[in-house]
Coordinates of C-alpha atoms in Angstrom, one line a residue:
M165 CA 2.0 7.5 62.8
R166 CA 4.7 5.3 61.3
A167 CA 2.1 3.2 59.5
E168 CA 0.6 6.3 58.0
R169 CA 4.0 7.4 56.7
W170 CA 4.5 3.9 55.2
K171 CA 1.1 4.2 53.5
Q172 CA 2.0 7.6 52.1
A173 CA 5.4 6.3 50.9
V174 CA 3.8 3.4 49.1
M175 CA 1.2 5.6 47.5
F176 CA 3.8 8.0 46.4
A177 CA 6.0 5.2 45.0
C178 CA 3.0 3.8 43.0
F179 CA 2.1 7.2 41.7
A180 CA 5.7 7.8 40.7
I181 CA 5.8 4.4 38.8
L182 CA 2.6 5.3 37.1
I183 CA 3.9 8.7 36.0
L184 CA 7.2 7.1 34.8
A185 CA 5.2 4.5 32.9
M186 CA 3.0 7.0 31.1
G187 CA 6.0 9.2 30.4
M188 CA 7.7 6.2 28.9
V189 CA 4.7 5.5 26.7
F190 CA 4.4 9.1 25.4
T191 CA 8.2 9.4 24.9
R192 CA 8.2 6.2 22.8
L193 CA 5.0 7.2 21.0
G194 CA 6.4 10.6 20.1
T195 CA 9.7 9.2 19.0
A196 CA 8.0 6.6 16.8
Q197 CA 5.5 9.0 15.2
V198 CA 7.7 12.1 14.8
L199 CA 11.3 11.1 14.6
I200 CA 11.1 7.7 13.0
K201 CA 7.9 7.7 10.9
H202 CA 7.8 11.3 9.7
L203 CA 11.4 12.5 9.9
H204 CA 12.9 9.1 9.1
Q205 CA 15.5 9.4 11.8
D206 CA 17.7 6.5 12.8
N207 CA 20.2 7.8 15.3
A208 CA 21.5 7.3 18.8
V209 CA 18.4 8.8 20.4
T210 CA 15.9 6.7 18.5
Q211 CA 18.1 3.6 19.1
F212 CA 18.3 4.3 22.8
V213 CA 14.5 4.8 23.2
F214 CA 13.8 1.7 21.3
H215 CA 16.7 -0.4 22.3
D216 CA 14.3 -3.3 23.0
D217 CA 12.8 -3.0 19.5
P218 CA 15.6 -2.7 16.9
N219 CA 13.2 -3.5 14.0
I220 CA 11.0 -0.4 14.4
H221 CA 13.1 1.5 11.9
L222 CA 12.6 -1.2 9.3
R223 CA 8.9 -1.3 9.9
N224 CA 8.6 2.4 9.3
Q225 CA 10.6 2.4 6.1
A226 CA 7.6 1.1 4.1
K227 CA 5.7 3.6 2.0
P228 CA 2.6 4.5 3.9
E229 CA -0.8 3.9 2.4
K230 CA -2.1 6.7 0.3
K231 CA -5.1 8.5 1.8
I232 CA -8.0 8.4 -0.7
D233 CA -11.3 10.2 -0.4
W234 CA -13.3 7.2 -1.7
A235 CA -16.6 9.2 -1.4
K236 CA -15.1 11.8 -3.8
E237 CA -13.9 9.1 -6.2
Y238 CA -17.2 7.2 -6.0
P239 CA -19.8 9.8 -4.9
F240 CA -23.2 8.9 -3.4
S241 CA -26.3 9.5 -5.4
E242 CA -29.1 11.8 -4.2
A243 CA -31.1 8.8 -3.1
E244 CA -28.2 7.4 -1.2
R245 CA -27.5 10.8 0.4
S246 CA -31.1 10.9 1.5
S247 CA -30.7 7.4 3.0
L248 CA -27.6 8.5 4.8
F249 CA -29.4 11.6 6.1
S250 CA -32.3 9.4 7.4
R251 CA -29.8 7.6 9.6
V252 CA -28.5 10.8 11.3
L253 CA -30.2 9.7 14.5
D254 CA -28.5 6.3 14.4
K255 CA -25.3 8.1 13.6
S256 CA -25.6 10.5 16.6
R257 CA -26.4 7.7 18.9
A258 CA -23.5 5.7 17.7
L259 CA -21.1 8.6 17.9
E260 CA -20.6 8.6 21.6
S261 CA -20.0 4.9 21.7
R262 CA -17.6 5.1 18.7
V263 CA -15.6 8.0 20.3
T264 CA -15.4 6.1 23.6
K265 CA -14.4 2.9 22.0
G266 CA -12.0 4.7 19.7
A267 CA -10.3 6.4 22.6
E268 CA -10.1 3.1 24.5
T269 CA -8.6 1.4 21.4
K270 CA -6.1 4.2 21.0
V271 CA -4.9 4.0 24.6
E272 CA -4.7 0.2 24.3
D273 CA -2.7 0.5 21.0
W274 CA -0.4 3.1 22.5
T275 CA 0.4 1.0 25.6
T276 CA 0.8 -2.3 23.8
K277 CA 3.0 -0.9 21.0
H278 CA 5.0 1.6 23.0
F279 CA 5.3 0.4 26.5
W280 CA 8.8 -0.7 27.3
Q281 CA 9.2 -4.5 27.1
Y282 CA 5.4 -4.9 26.9
P283 CA 5.3 -8.5 25.4
T284 CA 7.9 -9.7 28.0
L285 CA 6.0 -8.2 30.9
V286 CA 2.7 -9.7 29.7
E287 CA 4.3 -13.1 29.1
S288 CA 5.8 -13.0 32.7
G289 CA 2.3 -12.2 33.9
R290 CA 0.9 -15.2 32.1
H291 CA 3.6 -17.5 33.5
Y292 CA 2.8 -16.2 37.0
E293 CA -0.9 -17.0 36.5
D294 CA 0.0 -20.5 35.6
A295 CA 2.3 -20.8 38.6
I296 CA -0.5 -19.8 41.0
G297 CA -3.2 -21.8 39.1
W298 CA -5.0 -18.6 38.1
Q299 CA -7.2 -19.7 35.1
V300 CA -9.5 -16.8 34.8
V301 CA -9.8 -15.6 31.2
N302 CA -10.2 -11.9 30.4
P303 CA -13.7 -11.8 28.8
S304 CA -12.7 -8.8 26.7
Q305 CA -10.3 -11.1 24.7
Q306 CA -13.3 -13.3 23.6
I307 CA -10.9 -16.2 23.3
T308 CA -11.4 -19.8 24.2
K309 CA -9.5 -23.0 23.5
L310 CA -10.8 -25.9 21.4
A311 CA -10.2 -29.5 22.4
D312 CA -6.9 -29.8 20.5
G313 CA -5.5 -26.6 22.0
S314 CA -6.4 -24.3 19.0
L315 CA -7.4 -20.8 20.0
T316 CA -10.6 -19.3 18.7
F317 CA -12.7 -16.2 19.1
A318 CA -16.2 -16.7 20.6
Y319 CA -19.1 -14.7 19.4
P320 CA -22.5 -14.3 21.0
R321 CA -25.9 -15.2 19.5
H322 CA -27.5 -12.4 17.5
A323 CA -30.5 -12.1 15.2
Q324 CA -29.6 -11.7 11.5
Q325 CA -32.7 -10.2 9.9
E326 CA -31.0 -6.8 9.5
R327 CA -28.2 -8.4 7.5
V328 CA -30.7 -10.4 5.5
D329 CA -32.5 -7.2 4.6
S330 CA -29.3 -5.4 3.6
M331 CA -28.3 -8.3 1.3
V332 CA -31.8 -8.3 -0.3
E333 CA -31.3 -4.6 -1.1
L334 CA -28.0 -5.4 -2.7
A335 CA -29.5 -8.3 -4.6
D336 CA -32.2 -6.1 -6.0
F337 CA -29.6 -3.5 -7.1
A338 CA -27.4 -6.1 -8.7
A339 CA -30.3 -7.4 -10.7
E340 CA -31.1 -3.9 -11.9
Q341 CA -27.5 -3.7 -13.1
G342 CA -27.6 -7.1 -14.8
A343 CA -25.1 -8.7 -12.4
Q344 CA -25.5 -12.1 -10.8
L345 CA -25.1 -12.2 -7.0
L346 CA -23.6 -15.0 -5.0
F347 CA -23.1 -15.1 -1.2
V348 CA -20.3 -17.3 -0.1
Q349 CA -20.1 -18.3 3.6
A350 CA -16.5 -18.8 4.5
P351 CA -15.8 -21.4 7.2
F352 CA -15.3 -20.3 10.8
K353 CA -12.7 -21.9 13.0
V354 CA -15.2 -23.6 15.2
D355 CA -16.4 -26.7 13.4
A356 CA -20.1 -26.4 12.5
Y357 CA -20.4 -30.2 12.7
G358 CA -18.3 -30.8 15.8
D359 CA -16.5 -29.0 18.6
E360 CA -19.4 -29.8 20.8
E361 CA -17.7 -28.2 23.9
V362 CA -17.7 -24.8 22.2
N363 CA -20.1 -24.8 19.3
G364 CA -23.5 -23.5 20.4
K365 CA -22.4 -23.2 24.0
L366 CA -19.5 -20.6 24.1
D367 CA -19.5 -19.6 20.5
F368 CA -22.6 -19.0 18.3
S369 CA -20.9 -18.1 15.0
N370 CA -22.2 -21.1 13.2
Q371 CA -25.7 -20.6 14.5
N372 CA -25.6 -16.9 13.4
A373 CA -24.4 -18.0 9.9
D374 CA -27.2 -20.7 9.7
E375 CA -29.8 -18.1 10.4
L376 CA -28.3 -15.6 7.9
L377 CA -28.1 -18.2 5.1
A378 CA -31.6 -19.4 5.8
G379 CA -32.9 -15.9 5.4
L380 CA -30.9 -15.3 2.2
R381 CA -32.2 -18.5 0.6
A382 CA -35.8 -17.6 1.7
N383 CA -35.4 -14.4 -0.3
G384 CA -34.1 -16.2 -3.4
I385 CA -30.4 -15.2 -3.0
E386 CA -27.9 -17.8 -4.3
V387 CA -25.8 -19.1 -1.5
M388 CA -22.6 -21.2 -1.3
D389 CA -21.8 -22.6 2.1
L390 CA -18.1 -23.6 2.2
R391 CA -18.6 -25.2 5.6
E392 CA -20.4 -28.0 3.8
N393 CA -17.7 -28.5 1.3
F394 CA -15.0 -28.5 3.9
R395 CA -16.9 -31.1 5.9
E396 CA -16.5 -33.4 2.9
A397 CA -12.8 -32.8 2.8
A398 CA -12.3 -32.9 6.6
P399 CA -14.9 -35.3 8.3
T400 CA -13.6 -34.8 11.8
S401 CA -13.0 -31.7 13.9
E402 CA -9.3 -32.6 14.2
D403 CA -9.0 -32.7 10.4
Y404 CA -11.1 -29.5 10.0
H405 CA -8.8 -27.6 12.4
R406 CA -5.8 -28.3 10.1
F407 CA -7.3 -25.8 7.6
F408 CA -6.7 -23.1 10.2
Y409 CA -3.8 -21.6 12.1
R410 CA -3.8 -22.7 15.8
T411 CA -3.1 -19.1 17.0
D412 CA -5.0 -17.1 14.4
H413 CA -8.6 -16.8 13.3
H414 CA -7.8 -17.2 9.6
W415 CA -7.5 -20.2 7.3
R416 CA -4.2 -21.5 5.9
P417 CA -3.3 -20.8 2.3
Q418 CA -4.0 -24.5 1.5
A419 CA -7.6 -24.0 2.6
A420 CA -7.9 -20.8 0.5
L421 CA -6.6 -22.7 -2.5
L422 CA -9.2 -25.4 -2.0
A423 CA -11.9 -22.8 -1.6
T424 CA -10.7 -21.1 -4.8
D425 CA -11.3 -24.2 -6.8
L426 CA -14.7 -24.9 -5.2
M427 CA -15.8 -21.4 -6.0
A428 CA -14.4 -21.6 -9.5
Q429 CA -16.7 -24.6 -10.2
R430 CA -19.7 -22.5 -9.0
L431 CA -18.8 -19.5 -11.1
E432 CA -18.1 -21.7 -14.2
A433 CA -21.7 -22.9 -13.8
A434 CA -22.8 -19.2 -13.8
G435 CA -21.1 -18.6 -17.2
I436 CA -17.8 -17.2 -16.0
P437 CA -14.9 -18.8 -17.9
I438 CA -12.2 -19.8 -15.4
E439 CA -9.1 -22.0 -15.9
R440 CA -9.5 -24.3 -12.9
A441 CA -6.2 -26.1 -13.8
A442 CA -4.5 -23.0 -12.4
Y443 CA -5.7 -24.1 -8.9
N444 CA -4.2 -27.6 -8.9
P445 CA -2.0 -27.8 -5.7
V446 CA 0.7 -29.8 -7.6
K447 CA 1.4 -26.6 -9.6
Y448 CA 2.5 -24.7 -6.5
Q449 CA 5.8 -24.6 -4.6
V450 CA 5.6 -24.6 -0.8
E451 CA 8.2 -23.1 1.5
T452 CA 7.5 -23.9 5.2
R453 CA 8.9 -21.6 7.9
P454 CA 8.7 -23.5 11.2
A455 CA 7.3 -21.8 14.3
F456 CA 7.2 -18.5 12.4
F457 CA 3.7 -17.0 12.9
L458 CA 1.9 -15.9 16.1
G459 CA -1.6 -15.0 15.0
S460 CA -4.2 -12.5 16.3
Q461 CA -5.4 -14.9 19.1
G462 CA -1.8 -15.9 20.0
K463 CA -0.7 -12.3 20.4
K464 CA -3.5 -11.8 22.9
V465 CA -2.6 -14.7 25.1
T466 CA 1.1 -14.4 24.4
L467 CA 3.7 -17.2 23.9
A468 CA 3.3 -18.0 27.6
K469 CA 0.0 -19.7 26.8
T470 CA 0.6 -21.0 23.3
E471 CA 3.2 -21.9 20.7
P472 CA 3.7 -20.2 17.3
D473 CA 2.4 -21.7 14.0
D474 CA 4.4 -22.9 11.1
F475 CA 3.9 -20.6 8.1
D476 CA 3.7 -21.8 4.5
V477 CA 4.6 -19.6 1.6
I478 CA 2.7 -21.1 -1.3
T479 CA 3.3 -19.6 -4.7
P480 CA 2.6 -20.7 -8.3
D481 CA 5.3 -22.8 -9.9
F482 CA 4.4 -21.5 -13.3
P483 CA 4.8 -18.1 -15.0
V484 CA 2.0 -15.6 -14.8
K485 CA 1.6 -12.0 -16.1
L486 CA -0.7 -9.8 -14.2
H487 CA -1.7 -6.1 -14.3
V488 CA -2.4 -5.0 -10.8
E489 CA -3.9 -1.8 -9.4
M490 CA -3.9 -1.0 -5.7
P491 CA -4.7 2.8 -5.4
S492 CA -4.0 2.8 -1.6
L493 CA -0.4 1.7 -2.3
D494 CA -0.2 3.8 -5.4
V495 CA 0.5 0.7 -7.4
D496 CA -0.4 0.4 -11.1
A497 CA 2.0 -2.2 -12.5
T498 CA 2.4 -5.3 -14.7
G499 CA 4.4 -8.2 -13.4
G500 CA 4.3 -11.6 -11.8
F501 CA 2.5 -13.1 -8.7
D502 CA 4.9 -11.2 -6.5
L503 CA 2.9 -8.0 -7.1
L504 CA 0.2 -9.6 -4.9
L505 CA 2.6 -10.3 -2.0
D506 CA 4.1 -8.2 0.7
P507 CA 7.5 -9.7 1.5
R508 CA 8.1 -7.2 4.4
Q509 CA 5.7 -9.2 6.6
I510 CA 7.9 -12.3 6.4
E511 CA 11.4 -10.9 6.0
R512 CA 12.2 -11.8 9.6
Q513 CA 10.6 -13.5 12.5
D514 CA 8.8 -11.0 14.7
Y515 CA 5.9 -12.5 16.6
Y516 CA 4.4 -9.4 18.0
N517 CA 5.1 -6.7 15.4
L518 CA 4.6 -8.3 12.1
N519 CA 1.6 -10.1 10.5
P520 CA 2.7 -12.8 8.1
Y521 CA -0.9 -13.5 7.2
A522 CA -0.9 -10.0 5.5
F523 CA 1.9 -11.3 3.2
Y524 CA -0.8 -12.5 1.0
G525 CA -2.7 -9.8 -0.9
H526 CA -1.1 -7.0 1.1
G527 CA -3.6 -7.5 3.8
D528 CA -7.0 -5.8 3.8
M529 CA -6.8 -3.6 0.7
P530 CA -9.8 -1.2 0.2
L531 CA -9.7 -1.7 -3.6
M532 CA -7.7 -4.1 -5.8
R533 CA -8.0 -4.7 -9.5
I534 CA -6.3 -7.7 -11.1
E535 CA -6.2 -8.5 -14.8
N536 CA -4.6 -11.8 -15.8
L537 CA -3.0 -11.1 -19.2
D538 CA -2.3 -14.9 -19.7
Q539 CA -6.1 -15.7 -19.7
P540 CA -8.3 -15.2 -22.8
D541 CA -10.1 -11.8 -22.9
N542 CA -13.6 -13.1 -22.5
G543 CA -15.0 -9.7 -21.4
K544 CA -16.2 -11.1 -18.0
K545 CA -15.5 -9.5 -14.7
V546 CA -15.9 -10.8 -11.1
L547 CA -16.3 -8.4 -8.2
F548 CA -15.4 -9.7 -4.7
I549 CA -16.9 -7.9 -1.7
R550 CA -14.8 -9.5 0.9
D551 CA -13.2 -9.6 4.4
S552 CA -9.7 -10.7 5.4
F553 CA -10.3 -14.3 4.5
C554 CA -9.9 -13.2 0.9
D555 CA -6.4 -11.8 1.6
T556 CA -5.2 -15.3 0.6
L557 CA -8.0 -16.3 -1.7
V558 CA -8.1 -13.3 -4.1
P559 CA -4.4 -13.7 -5.3
Y560 CA -5.0 -17.4 -6.1
F561 CA -8.3 -16.8 -7.7
A562 CA -6.8 -14.2 -10.1
L563 CA -4.5 -17.0 -11.5
G564 CA -7.5 -18.6 -13.4
C565 CA -9.7 -15.5 -14.0
R566 CA -9.2 -12.8 -16.6
R567 CA -10.6 -9.8 -14.6
L568 CA -11.1 -9.6 -10.9
V569 CA -11.9 -6.7 -8.7
S570 CA -11.8 -6.8 -4.9
L571 CA -13.5 -4.4 -2.4
D572 CA -13.2 -4.4 1.4
L573 CA -16.1 -2.3 2.6
R574 CA -14.5 -1.9 6.0
H575 CA -11.9 0.4 4.3
F576 CA -13.6 1.5 1.1
T577 CA -16.0 4.3 2.1
G578 CA -17.3 5.4 -1.2
S579 CA -20.6 4.5 -2.8
L580 CA -20.8 0.8 -3.6
E581 CA -23.7 1.5 -5.9
T582 CA -21.7 4.1 -7.9
F583 CA -18.7 1.7 -8.0
I584 CA -20.8 -1.2 -9.4
R585 CA -22.4 1.1 -12.0
E586 CA -18.9 2.1 -13.2
E587 CA -17.2 -1.3 -13.0
K588 CA -20.2 -3.3 -14.5
P589 CA -19.3 -6.7 -13.0
D590 CA -20.9 -9.8 -14.4
V591 CA -20.9 -11.5 -11.0
I592 CA -20.8 -10.1 -7.5
V593 CA -19.4 -12.4 -4.9
V594 CA -20.0 -11.4 -1.3
M595 CA -17.8 -13.6 0.8
Y596 CA -17.5 -13.3 4.6
T597 CA -16.6 -15.4 7.6
A598 CA -19.1 -16.0 10.3
S599 CA -18.3 -13.1 12.7
Y600 CA -21.9 -11.8 12.6
S601 CA -22.4 -10.4 16.1
G602 CA -24.1 -7.1 17.0
K603 CA -26.1 -4.8 14.7
I604 CA -24.9 -3.3 11.5
D605 CA -23.0 -0.1 12.2
W606 CA -24.6 2.5 9.9
S607 CA -22.7 5.4 11.4
G608 CA -19.4 5.4 9.5
H609 CA -20.0 3.5 6.3
K610 CA -17.4 0.9 7.3
D611 CA -19.6 -2.0 8.2
K612 CA -19.1 -4.9 5.8
F613 CA -22.9 -5.3 5.5
D614 CA -23.4 -1.6 4.7
F615 CA -23.9 -1.9 0.9
R616 CA -24.9 1.7 0.1

């Protein structure tokens, strides 16, 4: 009888803790979304609720991104709408999965962002795992360590024919519009020529990229594989890893600047006038912030399992006059290089709540237009269809190019074909890193290989 009472008491205590925890999450969520974000309150109540996160008010002072109906701005043609309709079955099949995953992601975001002392609790858990020798890795994190301790995501093997077919359709459309098309393979953190303990065993990013590029070449699409160029600059895996943050999946700005010059050479050969001297590293000033950045992978394993990266702020040491349009931020302005930077991301050290990588290029912008008024007006325009690796590359590339337009199809949901017809680019550069797992998601027009 006594044992049964103890059992009931323990169950009641656990239930009470669960209720308290969920109540805490929703209290903090409501305070953040209503009082702070929408009503812009900073008072004793909000400070008490977020006493462990005093910077939350600063993070919510920023002007929110403007909601734009891209499909209204760049409508789909009748043929495209028919194509969209023909995928209704795919869309309905994907809907349940998307709703489920979306709900799971929302719950995870709420708990990680609004659970009291969440980073501290997770770090304590990681320390406890080390103390008891518990080395089991949560497979949902998809994170593994390279030989030098760098963290990396690991992607499974997947056939790439669907992506090849989609690129072929884009190439045909580009040709109809009189634009050249170049696919640029950005390097992945796992060395394609090394990292034998991971490459082709735990991670298949390079194998997926190899298959994709082979398919593109077989269909006559021009390809530039930056992995080959980086191999020349960094012959060993240890050298190669220096191009990347240890705790993040992205490359460092030095690598982006190198890639900018390499790509400029290729585009010059295609008839696009570019001032390559603007990409000379000696013309840039470097400010290093030691142990300042905890990247996407580091945030998952926490500081209990890794150490933060140094972060370099690399800006041109020469004057530049740019006209920049970023509709999502309601920006249409003329000024210097600072227009392409988001200083809020580096104004203080905050490992878990800020993203210094997004300092460059304001992060993943749906649409950005940059005109370099210091460059001769040659009438040429370059369109980048890109992912987050271009957050750093696009600002640098603009310094030697008269007209540059950048699209991130994960956030731009209008018709790409309509956009190309209106913009009339001379060259279309599709540049992605090698995270080519799974099938193309045709359901929401947010897949980076959905070129409709």
